[in-house]
XYZ file of C-alpha atoms in Angstrom:
733
model
C 18.040 153.662 122.566
C 16.829 150.379 124.115
C 15.166 150.984 127.474
C 15.743 148.845 130.557
C 12.154 147.610 130.269
C 12.677 146.488 126.667
C 15.857 144.695 127.688
C 14.135 142.908 130.577
C 11.190 141.875 128.371
C 13.592 140.512 125.797
C 15.474 138.437 128.327
C 12.249 137.086 129.940
C 11.096 136.123 126.470
C 14.306 134.187 125.825
C 13.970 132.353 129.143
C 10.368 131.364 128.482
C 11.194 130.219 124.983
C 13.973 127.971 126.239
C 11.591 126.401 128.733
C 9.105 125.635 125.979
C 9.354 122.393 124.081
C 10.541 122.967 120.535
C 7.514 122.426 118.278
C 8.910 123.228 114.859
C 7.274 121.222 112.130
C 8.140 121.387 108.476
C 5.269 120.538 106.189
C 5.892 117.555 103.959
C 3.851 116.630 100.971
C 3.324 112.922 100.442
C 0.483 113.029 97.989
C 0.373 110.499 95.239
C 2.460 111.289 92.235
C 0.742 113.466 89.686
C 0.793 112.676 86.035
C 2.618 115.402 84.182
C 2.214 116.145 80.573
C 5.227 115.171 78.526
C 5.959 118.843 77.856
C 5.946 119.708 81.571
C 8.305 116.821 82.285
C 10.618 117.947 79.492
C 10.574 121.579 80.724
C 11.275 120.480 84.319
C 14.223 118.394 83.143
C 15.625 121.276 81.111
C 15.380 123.779 83.955
C 16.848 121.462 86.580
C 19.640 120.393 84.237
C 20.693 123.987 83.640
C 20.774 124.567 87.413
C 23.273 121.764 87.945
C 26.133 124.078 86.951
C 24.827 127.387 88.280
C 27.042 129.937 86.614
C 25.622 133.418 86.412
C 25.022 133.334 82.652
C 23.287 129.976 82.908
C 21.043 131.107 85.743
C 19.979 134.073 83.658
C 19.241 131.612 80.863
C 17.246 129.488 83.297
C 15.059 132.441 84.196
C 14.710 133.377 80.521
C 13.539 129.834 79.658
C 11.158 129.811 82.634
C 9.708 133.196 81.665
C 9.287 132.353 77.965
C 7.349 129.178 78.725
C 5.206 130.997 81.249
C 4.278 133.572 78.602
C 3.217 130.677 76.341
C 1.010 129.278 79.107
C 3.342 126.339 79.783
C 3.887 126.227 83.535
C 6.610 124.094 85.167
C 5.578 121.804 87.988
C 4.999 123.132 91.488
C 8.111 121.291 92.604
C 10.310 122.891 89.927
C 8.970 126.413 90.510
C 9.842 126.170 94.183
C 13.169 124.551 93.314
C 14.067 127.582 91.154
C 13.308 130.074 93.919
C 15.555 128.169 96.344
C 18.322 127.686 93.754
C 18.441 131.347 92.756
C 18.516 132.457 96.405
C 21.232 129.918 97.233
C 23.388 131.324 94.415
C 22.760 134.916 95.570
C 20.648 135.776 92.529
C 18.130 137.401 94.839
C 16.340 139.517 92.260
C 15.842 136.493 89.984
C 14.457 134.516 92.933
C 11.978 137.295 93.707
C 10.914 137.508 90.063
C 10.325 133.742 89.866
C 8.265 133.870 93.068
C 6.200 136.747 91.705
C 5.545 134.844 88.450
C 4.600 131.568 90.144
C 2.165 133.323 92.494
C 0.612 135.040 89.488
C -0.221 131.632 87.979
C -1.341 130.369 91.431
C 1.516 127.946 92.094
C 1.686 127.367 95.860
C 4.966 128.239 97.615
C 6.644 125.615 99.784
C 8.294 126.290 103.102
C 11.827 126.374 101.662
C 10.736 128.879 99.010
C 9.291 131.195 101.633
C 12.425 130.819 103.763
C 14.469 131.717 100.677
C 12.189 134.698 100.133
C 13.040 135.963 103.622
C 16.761 135.772 102.779
C 16.201 137.598 99.492
C 14.505 140.554 101.134
C 17.197 140.699 103.805
C 20.041 140.715 101.280
C 18.411 143.324 99.056
C 18.271 145.444 102.237
C 14.524 145.411 102.755
C 14.129 143.581 106.083
C 10.642 144.999 106.678
C 9.333 142.990 103.713
C 11.171 139.964 105.109
C 9.064 140.295 108.264
C 5.990 140.474 106.038
C 6.847 137.044 104.578
C 6.287 135.545 108.039
C 2.574 136.155 107.512
C 2.714 134.044 104.343
C 4.541 131.281 106.224
C 1.827 131.138 108.879
C -0.950 131.483 106.268
C 0.366 128.451 104.398
C 0.383 126.364 107.571
C 4.103 126.393 108.246
C 5.979 127.274 111.430
C 8.732 129.878 111.754
C 11.985 128.374 112.948
C 15.040 129.904 114.606
C 17.003 130.016 111.337
C 14.451 132.323 109.702
C 14.290 134.401 112.872
C 18.075 134.866 112.834
C 18.086 135.822 109.144
C 15.544 138.576 109.826
C 17.451 139.738 112.906
C 20.621 139.952 110.838
C 18.871 141.993 108.166
C 17.423 144.444 110.678
C 20.677 144.865 112.598
C 22.807 145.317 109.476
C 20.467 148.060 108.299
C 20.674 150.071 111.516
C 17.352 148.843 112.913
C 18.478 147.101 116.094
C 15.587 148.526 118.146
C 13.173 147.128 115.551
C 15.027 143.793 115.810
C 14.466 143.695 119.563
C 10.798 144.565 119.109
C 10.513 141.814 116.471
C 11.961 139.149 118.773
C 9.714 140.177 121.644
C 6.634 140.032 119.387
C 7.161 136.404 118.316
C 5.155 133.556 119.806
C 7.323 132.240 122.638
C 5.955 128.748 122.120
C 6.876 128.605 118.425
C 10.472 129.836 118.216
C 13.452 128.820 120.293
C 16.113 131.547 119.967
C 19.707 130.466 120.289
C 23.028 132.099 121.038
C 23.236 133.205 117.382
C 20.116 135.291 117.944
C 21.645 136.907 121.001
C 24.995 137.551 119.304
C 23.237 139.090 116.313
C 21.477 141.567 118.588
C 24.732 142.177 120.435
C 26.568 143.015 117.200
C 23.703 145.258 116.119
C 23.891 147.230 119.377
C 27.678 147.602 119.108
C 27.408 148.671 115.478
C 25.065 151.483 116.518
C 27.516 152.517 119.276
C 25.147 151.311 121.998
C 27.929 149.598 123.911
C 26.393 149.998 127.365
C 23.137 148.395 126.170
C 25.145 145.518 124.705
C 26.984 145.048 127.995
C 23.664 145.110 129.862
C 22.260 142.484 127.482
C 25.277 140.255 128.154
C 24.725 140.613 131.897
C 21.014 139.830 131.554
C 21.806 136.799 129.414
C 23.793 135.360 132.289
C 21.243 136.119 135.001
C 17.881 135.745 133.268
C 18.336 133.647 130.172
C 19.493 130.045 130.410
C 21.797 130.650 127.456
C 24.995 132.342 128.486
C 27.382 134.182 126.208
C 30.047 132.278 124.299
C 33.525 133.334 123.162
C 32.082 134.997 120.047
C 29.813 137.123 122.261
C 32.882 138.377 124.084
C 34.744 139.100 120.850
C 31.784 141.230 119.685
C 31.841 143.216 122.929
C 35.629 143.564 122.833
C 35.497 144.917 119.291
C 32.849 147.450 120.308
C 34.848 148.595 123.324
C 38.091 148.831 121.323
C 36.374 150.948 118.666
C 35.568 153.470 121.408
C 39.098 153.349 122.797
C 38.057 151.493 125.961
C 40.987 149.076 125.809
C 41.198 148.412 129.551
C 37.511 147.441 129.631
C 38.083 145.106 126.681
C 41.050 143.481 128.442
C 38.924 143.030 131.576
C 36.472 140.982 129.503
C 39.337 138.615 128.664
C 39.892 138.028 132.378
C 36.143 137.630 132.869
C 36.071 134.911 130.202
C 38.749 132.995 132.055
C 36.865 133.159 135.352
C 33.773 131.758 133.599
C 35.737 128.883 132.118
C 35.475 130.147 128.532
C 38.544 129.615 126.376
C 39.665 132.614 124.331
C 40.128 131.609 120.693
C 41.990 133.185 117.778
C 39.035 135.523 117.070
C 39.066 136.925 120.612
C 42.830 137.422 120.667
C 42.889 138.957 117.190
C 40.114 141.373 118.157
C 42.110 142.585 121.167
C 45.390 142.745 119.245
C 43.735 144.793 116.499
C 42.238 147.197 119.059
C 45.597 147.673 120.810
C 47.507 148.193 117.558
C 44.980 150.722 116.268
C 45.609 152.822 119.373
C 49.399 152.492 119.100
C 49.893 149.874 121.847
C 51.659 147.466 119.510
C 54.006 146.064 122.169
C 51.003 145.031 124.306
C 49.535 143.428 121.210
C 52.770 141.471 120.724
C 52.510 140.236 124.319
C 49.051 138.849 123.550
C 50.472 137.075 120.480
C 53.109 135.438 122.687
C 50.352 134.404 125.114
C 48.418 132.841 122.217
C 51.435 130.857 121.085
C 52.152 129.643 124.635
C 48.577 128.343 124.835
C 48.906 126.583 121.500
C 46.413 128.853 119.742
C 47.416 129.305 116.096
C 47.358 132.936 114.933
C 45.729 133.800 111.615
C 47.056 136.004 108.817
C 44.788 138.741 110.227
C 46.488 138.458 113.631
C 49.905 138.969 112.085
C 48.614 141.736 109.789
C 47.451 143.792 112.779
C 50.843 143.601 114.470
C 52.951 144.027 111.332
C 50.948 147.063 110.251
C 51.156 148.451 113.785
C 54.953 148.238 113.821
C 55.119 149.673 110.295
C 53.103 152.715 111.423
C 55.733 153.278 114.108
C 58.540 152.913 111.548
C 59.830 149.738 113.234
C 60.628 147.842 110.059
C 62.918 145.366 111.835
C 60.132 144.134 114.148
C 57.726 143.960 111.196
C 60.198 141.847 109.206
C 60.766 139.488 112.152
C 57.022 138.950 112.539
C 56.678 138.425 108.792
C 59.396 135.732 108.872
C 57.790 134.103 111.925
C 54.464 134.003 110.105
C 56.026 132.289 107.072
C 57.845 129.789 109.309
C 54.480 128.812 110.789
C 53.118 128.125 107.316
C 50.810 131.150 107.288
C 50.798 132.776 103.864
C 50.420 136.562 103.521
C 47.555 137.935 101.471
C 47.179 141.041 99.323
C 45.603 142.951 102.197
C 48.639 142.377 104.389
C 51.030 143.764 101.789
C 48.774 146.746 101.127
C 48.424 147.343 104.870
C 52.175 147.181 105.505
C 53.008 149.589 102.702
C 50.040 151.823 103.551
C 50.963 152.013 107.246
C 54.418 153.357 106.402
C 53.120 155.706 103.728
C 50.461 157.323 105.928
C 53.171 158.176 108.443
C 55.363 159.949 105.901
C 57.793 157.053 105.572
C 57.610 156.492 101.827
C 61.331 155.666 101.629
C 60.886 152.963 104.278
C 57.878 151.733 102.327
C 60.136 151.467 99.260
C 62.585 149.342 101.259
C 59.805 147.040 102.400
C 58.384 146.890 98.882
C 61.764 145.842 97.459
C 62.078 143.256 100.222
C 58.698 141.829 99.247
C 59.775 141.621 95.603
C 63.102 139.991 96.539
C 61.173 137.273 98.359
C 59.310 136.492 95.167
C 55.976 137.862 96.353
C 53.599 139.480 93.867
C 51.878 142.603 95.247
C 48.630 143.629 93.574
C 47.582 146.947 92.072
C 46.315 148.211 95.437
C 49.817 147.970 96.928
C 51.441 149.626 93.922
C 48.914 152.469 93.978
C 49.349 153.123 97.712
C 53.111 153.392 97.267
C 52.793 155.571 94.154
C 50.464 157.951 95.984
C 52.865 158.348 98.914
C 55.863 158.953 96.662
C 53.963 161.552 94.633
C 52.844 163.366 97.810
C 56.478 163.570 98.911
C 57.491 164.841 95.473
C 59.595 161.745 94.724
C 58.411 161.481 91.131
C 61.553 159.671 89.911
C 60.903 156.893 92.455
C 57.220 156.861 91.534
C 57.935 156.276 87.862
C 60.492 153.624 88.783
C 57.707 151.806 90.663
C 55.451 152.203 87.611
C 58.183 150.617 85.483
C 58.490 147.693 87.919
C 54.710 147.340 87.918
C 54.575 147.002 84.140
C 57.575 144.643 84.047
C 55.790 142.413 86.568
C 52.860 142.107 84.176
C 50.525 144.380 86.151
C 48.248 146.663 84.153
C 48.069 150.265 85.443
C 44.475 151.120 86.283
C 42.588 154.392 86.570
C 43.799 154.954 90.156
C 47.399 154.508 88.979
C 47.042 157.109 86.237
C 45.127 159.589 88.392
C 47.764 159.318 91.118
C 50.637 160.009 88.741
C 48.793 162.800 86.937
C 48.090 164.527 90.256
C 51.715 164.115 91.347
C 53.007 165.650 88.112
C 50.544 168.555 88.184
C 51.257 169.396 91.823
C 54.994 169.394 91.047
C 54.438 171.869 88.223
C 55.152 169.321 85.482
C 51.878 169.940 83.681
C 53.252 169.263 80.190
C 54.526 165.875 81.369
C 51.072 165.221 82.839
C 49.475 165.936 79.457
C 51.938 163.550 77.788
C 51.039 160.824 80.301
C 47.336 161.523 79.737
C 47.756 161.070 75.976
C 49.651 157.800 76.512
C 46.847 156.687 78.838
C 44.338 157.186 76.036
C 46.641 155.572 73.482
C 47.383 152.522 75.618
C 46.328 149.190 74.145
C 44.390 148.429 77.325
C 42.806 151.947 77.196
C 41.811 153.196 80.602
C 38.668 155.333 80.496
C 39.316 158.647 82.307
C 36.808 159.861 84.878
C 35.861 163.205 86.431
C 38.844 163.019 88.804
C 41.238 162.622 85.862
C 39.877 165.651 84.057
C 39.706 167.820 87.173
C 43.331 167.043 88.046
C 44.447 168.132 84.574
C 42.311 171.278 84.547
C 43.564 172.355 87.987
C 47.140 171.762 86.875
C 46.700 173.694 83.618
C 44.998 176.588 85.436
C 47.802 176.826 87.996
C 50.278 176.824 85.110
C 48.397 179.615 83.353
C 47.376 177.437 80.392
C 43.732 178.482 80.481
C 43.091 177.861 76.789
C 44.085 174.187 77.103
C 42.048 173.872 80.299
C 39.007 175.364 78.548
C 39.319 172.908 75.630
C 39.392 169.937 78.006
C 36.458 171.385 79.902
C 34.424 171.762 76.717
C 34.981 168.073 75.944
C 33.888 167.225 79.479
C 30.677 169.211 79.057
C 29.951 167.389 75.793
C 30.337 164.117 77.688
C 28.102 164.975 80.649
C 29.435 162.103 82.739
C 32.842 163.807 82.833
C 31.727 167.220 84.078
C 30.960 168.389 87.596
C 30.616 171.584 89.623
C 34.223 171.281 90.817
C 35.587 171.799 87.286
C 33.452 174.891 86.740
C 34.613 176.286 90.086
C 38.305 175.841 89.278
C 37.960 177.467 85.853
C 35.872 180.386 87.125
C 38.479 181.050 89.808
C 41.313 180.856 87.269
C 39.610 183.288 84.874
C 38.923 185.776 87.680
C 42.543 185.512 88.802
C 43.563 186.249 85.188
C 41.243 189.319 85.212
C 38.990 187.739 82.573
C 35.598 188.607 84.037
C 33.716 187.946 80.770
C 34.854 184.301 80.586
C 34.131 183.778 84.289
C 30.570 185.052 83.927
C 30.049 182.928 80.782
C 30.983 179.822 82.769
C 28.674 180.888 85.604
C 25.827 181.197 83.103
C 26.693 177.824 81.521
C 26.713 175.896 84.808
C 23.250 177.261 85.597
C 21.982 176.256 82.138
C 23.296 172.729 82.695
C 21.475 172.603 86.077
C 24.644 172.194 88.099
C 24.079 173.260 91.697
C 26.823 175.576 93.007
C 28.322 174.537 96.338
C 29.946 176.667 99.040
C 33.342 176.428 97.306
C 31.837 177.815 94.096
C 30.285 180.754 95.947
C 33.526 181.336 97.886
C 35.541 181.372 94.668
C 33.300 183.856 92.845
C 32.949 186.307 95.743
C 36.662 186.147 96.576
C 37.624 186.541 92.898
C 35.602 189.731 92.400
C 36.835 191.108 95.740
C 40.455 190.636 94.687
C 39.675 192.435 91.421
C 38.213 195.280 93.508
C 34.919 194.921 91.634
C 33.041 195.317 94.880
C 29.672 196.206 93.384
C 29.457 192.817 91.651
C 30.897 191.032 94.701
C 28.331 192.627 97.037
C 25.522 191.993 94.550
C 26.422 188.309 94.242
C 26.762 188.023 98.014
C 23.225 189.378 98.515
C 21.829 187.291 95.655
C 23.338 184.066 96.943
C 22.002 184.728 100.412
C 18.555 185.527 99.028
C 18.576 182.203 97.170
C 19.014 180.315 100.438
C 22.802 180.059 100.543
C 24.313 180.712 103.967
C 27.576 182.621 103.496
C 30.620 181.134 105.209
C 33.281 182.958 107.208
C 35.446 182.824 104.080
C 32.789 184.762 102.110
C 32.454 187.405 104.813
C 36.236 187.699 105.197
C 36.789 188.224 101.468
C 34.209 191.007 101.320
C 35.293 192.657 104.588
C 38.939 192.653 103.527
C 38.086 194.275 100.166
C 35.905 196.901 101.856
C 38.639 197.729 104.369
C 41.201 198.155 101.601
C 38.744 200.462 99.859
C 38.428 202.465 103.066
C 34.839 201.421 103.788
C 35.452 200.417 107.410
C 31.876 201.171 108.407
C 30.456 198.726 105.843
C 33.052 196.109 106.832
C 32.150 196.503 110.500
C 28.484 196.142 109.565
C 29.251 192.827 107.861
C 31.238 191.701 110.907
C 28.249 192.373 113.173
C 26.008 190.643 110.650
C 28.172 187.522 110.971
C 27.379 187.374 114.660
C 23.652 187.902 114.061
C 23.581 185.298 111.262
C 25.180 182.634 113.491
C 28.234 182.560 111.240
C 31.051 182.281 113.741
C 33.898 184.751 112.968
C 37.337 183.149 112.793
C 40.774 184.554 113.568
C 41.006 185.995 110.030
C 37.734 187.913 110.537
C 39.066 189.530 113.702
C 42.451 190.314 112.173
C 40.827 192.138 109.248
C 38.637 194.324 111.479
C 41.323 194.905 114.151
C 43.870 195.950 111.528
C 41.506 198.430 109.857
C 40.286 199.773 113.219
C 43.889 200.456 114.254
C 44.636 202.165 110.945
C 41.645 204.386 111.608
C 43.256 205.304 114.948
C 40.541 203.741 117.114
C 42.700 201.957 119.697
C 39.894 201.440 122.183
C 37.707 199.591 119.664
C 40.690 197.434 118.698
C 41.192 196.474 122.362
C 37.508 195.613 122.681
C 37.735 193.408 119.588
C 40.724 191.627 121.114
C 38.727 191.000 124.312
C 35.765 189.715 122.264
C 38.055 187.395 120.360
C 39.393 185.880 123.597
C 35.851 185.414 124.933
C 35.024 183.351 121.849
C 37.966 181.073 122.569
C 40.047 182.405 119.668
C 43.730 182.878 120.446
C 45.541 185.721 118.655
C 47.947 184.509 115.991
C 51.229 186.011 114.768
C 49.417 188.440 112.476
C 47.155 189.684 115.301
C 50.135 190.414 117.552
C 52.069 191.921 114.657
C 49.418 194.518 113.755
C 48.773 195.421 117.403
C 52.418 195.735 118.432
C 53.271 197.620 115.249
C 50.505 200.176 115.799
C 51.217 200.687 119.524
C 54.947 201.039 118.826
C 54.367 203.693 116.178
C 52.082 205.593 118.547
C 54.756 205.515 121.259
C 52.689 203.299 123.585
C 55.673 201.038 124.207
C 54.499 199.651 127.543
C 51.364 198.283 125.874
C 53.471 197.016 122.968
C 55.870 195.265 125.397
C 52.955 193.713 127.289
C 51.549 192.260 124.065
C 55.023 191.079 123.060
C 55.398 189.207 126.359
C 52.021 187.491 125.806
C 53.074 186.577 122.275
C 56.457 185.283 123.464
C 54.783 183.181 126.184
C 52.510 181.689 123.502
C 55.562 180.412 121.635
C 54.883 182.623 118.614
C 57.706 184.332 116.728
C 57.601 186.946 113.986
C 60.598 188.962 112.832
C 58.401 191.929 111.855
C 57.341 192.275 115.515
C 60.992 192.549 116.579
C 61.522 195.119 113.853
C 58.565 197.225 115.083
C 59.740 197.110 118.694
C 63.321 198.051 117.819
C 62.107 201.078 115.880
C 59.816 202.101 118.713
C 62.588 201.795 121.331
C 64.981 203.724 119.102
C 62.541 206.609 118.601
C 62.202 206.892 122.388
C 65.968 206.543 123.027
C 65.541 203.327 125.052
C 69.036 201.883 124.472
C 68.752 199.295 127.224
C 65.497 197.946 125.771
C 67.158 197.643 122.332
C 70.121 195.679 123.710
C 67.830 193.466 125.809
C 65.643 192.689 122.801
C 68.673 191.917 120.610
C 69.847 189.382 123.191
C 66.376 187.790 123.293
C 66.455 187.542 119.507
C 69.875 185.881 119.556
C 68.783 183.434 122.283
C 65.831 182.385 120.119
C 68.115 181.874 117.123
C 66.450 184.626 115.098
C 68.087 184.992 111.686
C 68.641 188.537 110.487
C 67.139 189.417 107.146
C 67.895 192.580 105.157
C 65.031 194.588 106.705
C 65.854 193.993 110.354
C 69.592 194.360 109.701
C 68.890 197.830 108.353
C 66.788 198.591 111.442
C 69.632 197.454 113.744
C 72.011 199.805 111.861
C 69.648 202.699 112.430
C 69.270 201.854 116.130
C 73.025 201.625 116.716
C 73.609 204.900 114.937
C 71.549 206.571 117.642
C 73.673 205.086 120.454
C 75.912 207.397 122.483
C 79.543 207.598 121.272
C 80.896 206.277 124.570
C 79.069 202.956 124.257
C 81.125 199.941 123.157
C 78.788 198.272 120.678
C 80.923 195.119 120.369
C 80.499 194.300 124.042
C 76.773 194.858 123.841
C 75.939 192.986 120.624
C 74.996 189.310 120.994
C 76.075 186.539 118.657
C 73.307 185.855 116.170
C 72.704 182.583 114.352
C 75.077 182.014 111.448
C 72.599 179.790 109.600
C 71.684 180.869 106.115
C 67.955 181.416 105.767
C 66.029 181.465 102.535
C 66.533 184.850 100.868
C 68.968 186.729 103.133
C 70.710 186.312 106.470
C 73.844 187.686 108.072
C 76.068 186.353 110.878
C 77.131 188.648 113.701
C 80.776 188.967 112.541
C 79.676 190.116 109.111
C 77.238 192.556 110.695
C 80.083 194.108 112.714
C 82.227 194.525 109.588
C 79.360 196.314 107.844
C 78.930 198.521 110.887
C 82.644 199.333 110.932
C 82.548 200.445 107.310
C 79.320 202.373 107.693
C 79.873 203.985 111.106
C 83.641 204.342 111.769
C 82.965 206.727 114.678
C 81.718 203.794 116.799
C 84.287 202.012 118.968
C 84.862 198.873 116.927
C 88.595 198.466 117.455
C 88.139 195.226 119.327
C 86.386 193.767 116.321
C 89.629 193.795 114.325
């Protein structure tokens, strides 16, 4: 972090440099013309001629010609060598520029100032700003002076590579009499500080610029600060900067307004963003396509398609044409908020207007439709895509394959995969493609097909990864095929694949579910010995298997080991141990575990309450069971098995009033009666006294039909009448 002292030194430096007369001199050579050999003149002409139309292939040819002649001892003129360095750098062929410079220095051709300046840019753009600083030594050594342009290039390189502190140190180390920094220098540092989330330092630098340096911030400075503040959610502070600009007489431009609008829309304050757009228009400031994109996407995220369409029309009326990013953003905004159908409407609207979305837009929409299971709509979009002359790419295929596999249509996925390979355009599958298919085939139980695909992937090493091995190992263990699972484990080690936590989780969990605890425990110890830190999932799998086996002591030992190993137990860990402790009849230990869970900030879930209430009810400790039920009810948790346990407990203790009270609570919550709890209610009512009118006591339960089984109150009464005619049910007729 930049210290206050560093900041002050930087600002004093800027002030001194502005008070120093600019003494930048560029060295010019005016020596008499040198007589070239005819071959040198011809080579110079060839090289310069090829550079006149600097396409990439030609520039490569230029370097090839330069290099070949150099190998033959035929050196171009000093002027042409330097010209090539500058030309390559100008056309962003940075590596070629560096290679030419290296070659010309090898044959002792002197670099000119422009070549060295180009060299600085090359090192910056190949992300090696430290070497760019080193070039400054060459500039001074050759008698040239560093100017502000070179300084700013180096600052940009340092800041873009996360070295803003180094950038500040670099500026402070320069000769104050040689370089005159400008507002670009200051803004570069400002952006670097904001990029590294050092917003307060950036704000301090802005303040110091105004008070120490005779070069105040401009509108771009404010837009940089506003963007930084918005990224941290400090929208009010960003808006205050807009007011500050006005008080200083600085006019906010389209960049400033767009920055604020984008920040507001990202945080959901789209209406405030729209107000800023209106303010822009009133001031005669023309919005850009980015300005409209922020607002349109913001309204799309909120599902306000009407407002988005109105803004889109307004944009077109102002002669601002949408770009591919706008369309993708609009569709994407709706899709990420689960509004794929709305996205379809907008997509059709775009097509009706004659617009041509790109592959990105199609793929975003396809992905959303597949996630929602709307495969028919997804394939309709694919059909439209092809009819519009768009070629499905790898993302398109992977999206559809995943959608089909997750919907259980694995055979259709395989058909699509084969058509993908047989397509005239032929899209090369990648690891994602193969993993999607293998996961789908494994879920569908088609392990033989999955294994064949995997074998092909292993043959083509670029198509295999640890994820595929993990999925297959898990599938084989689930199918009780331990031999195949261990063969794959051996193979992945032979191929030098490094297992990740998911791989370890899968193997340990698989053997635990097969009740092969000796292997599971052995692998657990081996993995840990090899430096792997077991996760809560690993511990939970092993503890659960041990508890089911009746080895509570070993399970408890593992639970304590979790705490000692700094592996934080989760709610599942506690539920496993609490459940087994209760089954062993140790109520006190179970209560202590519950207290420990609360101390760790873990709130009991439905399963926790269920096992506790069930056990206390069976043991006749109904007051404790009721207390836990009240805590559960206050937490907003509901579980029909808990009601069932309580009803049985109340019935065993003859607590008729408690049964009726609980039934009314169930009805008030809209609890639907399944077959199990209906049977329990029958049993409870059978134990009622003969002089009790059940009809008057029973509440009206929900008549909704739940998945599996449910029963309305009227039907329940009819069943009771047939089953228990001795009860007073006359009024039910």
